[in-house]
Amino acid sequence: MKVSQRAQAITPFLAMEFGKRAAELEAAGHRVIRLNLGEPDFGAPPAVRAELQRIAADTAMPYTGALGLPALREAIARFYQQAHGLSLNPERVVVTAGASAALLLLTAALVDPGDEVLVGDPSYPCNRQFLSGFGAKVRLVPTDAGSRFQLDLAAVQRHWSARTRGLMIATPSNPTGTSVPPAELAAICDWARQHGAWRIVDEIYLNLSDTEAASGHTAPTILAADPGACVINSFSKYFGMTGWRLGWAVVPEEMVPVMERLAQNYYICASTPAQLAALACFTPESIAVCEARKREFGERRALVLQGLADIGLHVPVPPDGAFYVYIDVSSTGLDAMQFCERALQEAHVALTPGYDFGQCSAKGHVRLSYAASQEDLSEGLKRLKGFVAGLPGHPARV
């Protein structure tokens, strides 16, 4: 059977590949500390799990409309008001089968073959794969610690061309956990808008950001500065609902009918039970749970940053959101792939090599996810300390 060129061009998602290898070691009887995936260990808030049990017993679950349950769209719009101080028309909210489906719809709606799209390097690989899958020419823009591993206006201007039709930015970012300052992000989007380009902003980790607006709300959404931007978000991270496969997009009103047609044809609708249960995410009880978990992530980050400093592994830019640390491992004499392979085999700690996320800093960097428990993080750091100390020539602190 002939496989399409599109399928052949897609490279493996290394975070998942290392997860497979970790599972093989576990099947052989080893305890592996999994710090490779961005999957919060908490699970959904208790009220959401209870609601799923209730509706599974008592509720018929036919398809919803392609745009999602009206009540859930309204609840998401209210969440923007409560969390970000932004008044949002719920008609602009599109509930999707995970944030991946939101990106699927947006790339299908916006990308024509040959369109150039600017994306920062490093960045989440699946975002680039969606763009390329619809024929975009993804132009990776190198970033470094000086720009917090994020696009800034100067870099966008340097790499802009007559063929540029859009840009994609994630803030806070996977894999670095760093954010674009709100004023800088607004300037980038304003530049793109003035040049007739669309803006997709991945805000999946926004509600896990440390930054607060002057109003006291959580870090501002780009929609406050650029109502014409297209935003992606998810129930997976802040609400801890990775396997529920539920997300949303916020789009300009004129795009809503386009998104509806595409959703009808691509997947009909997001999961009905997931949508019904997700209404319980927005109660004061569930929000309090999620905010407590956010504080816990802050404690985990402090533990990890101190542990890495004790090992002698450099973190060029401490994260200010999400639950990732982007570690410079070049002092070990190993490249990122070698470091991750040996850490898994010798220390039974699963990490993700920077090769997943781009090119310019890939060789010397590794992503650690601190979505795991403090117990697992402490054990993982202990094992990494022993592993690094055993490498010839590395000045590990022992």
CSV table of C-alpha atoms in Angstrom, one decimal, residues 30 120 137 158 189 223 231 349 368 383:
chain,number,residue,atom,x,y,z
A,30,HIS,CA,11.7,-1.6,36.7
A,120,GLY,CA,9.2,30.0,17.1
A,137,LYS,CA,5.6,26.3,4.6
A,158,ARG,CA,13.5,40.1,10.5
A,189,CYS,CA,0.0,40.5,16.7
A,223,LEU,CA,-8.0,38.6,23.0
A,231,VAL,CA,-7.0,31.4,20.4
A,349,VAL,CA,14.1,8.5,34.4
A,368,LEU,CA,11.6,17.9,32.1
A,383,ARG,CA,18.6,9.4,40.2
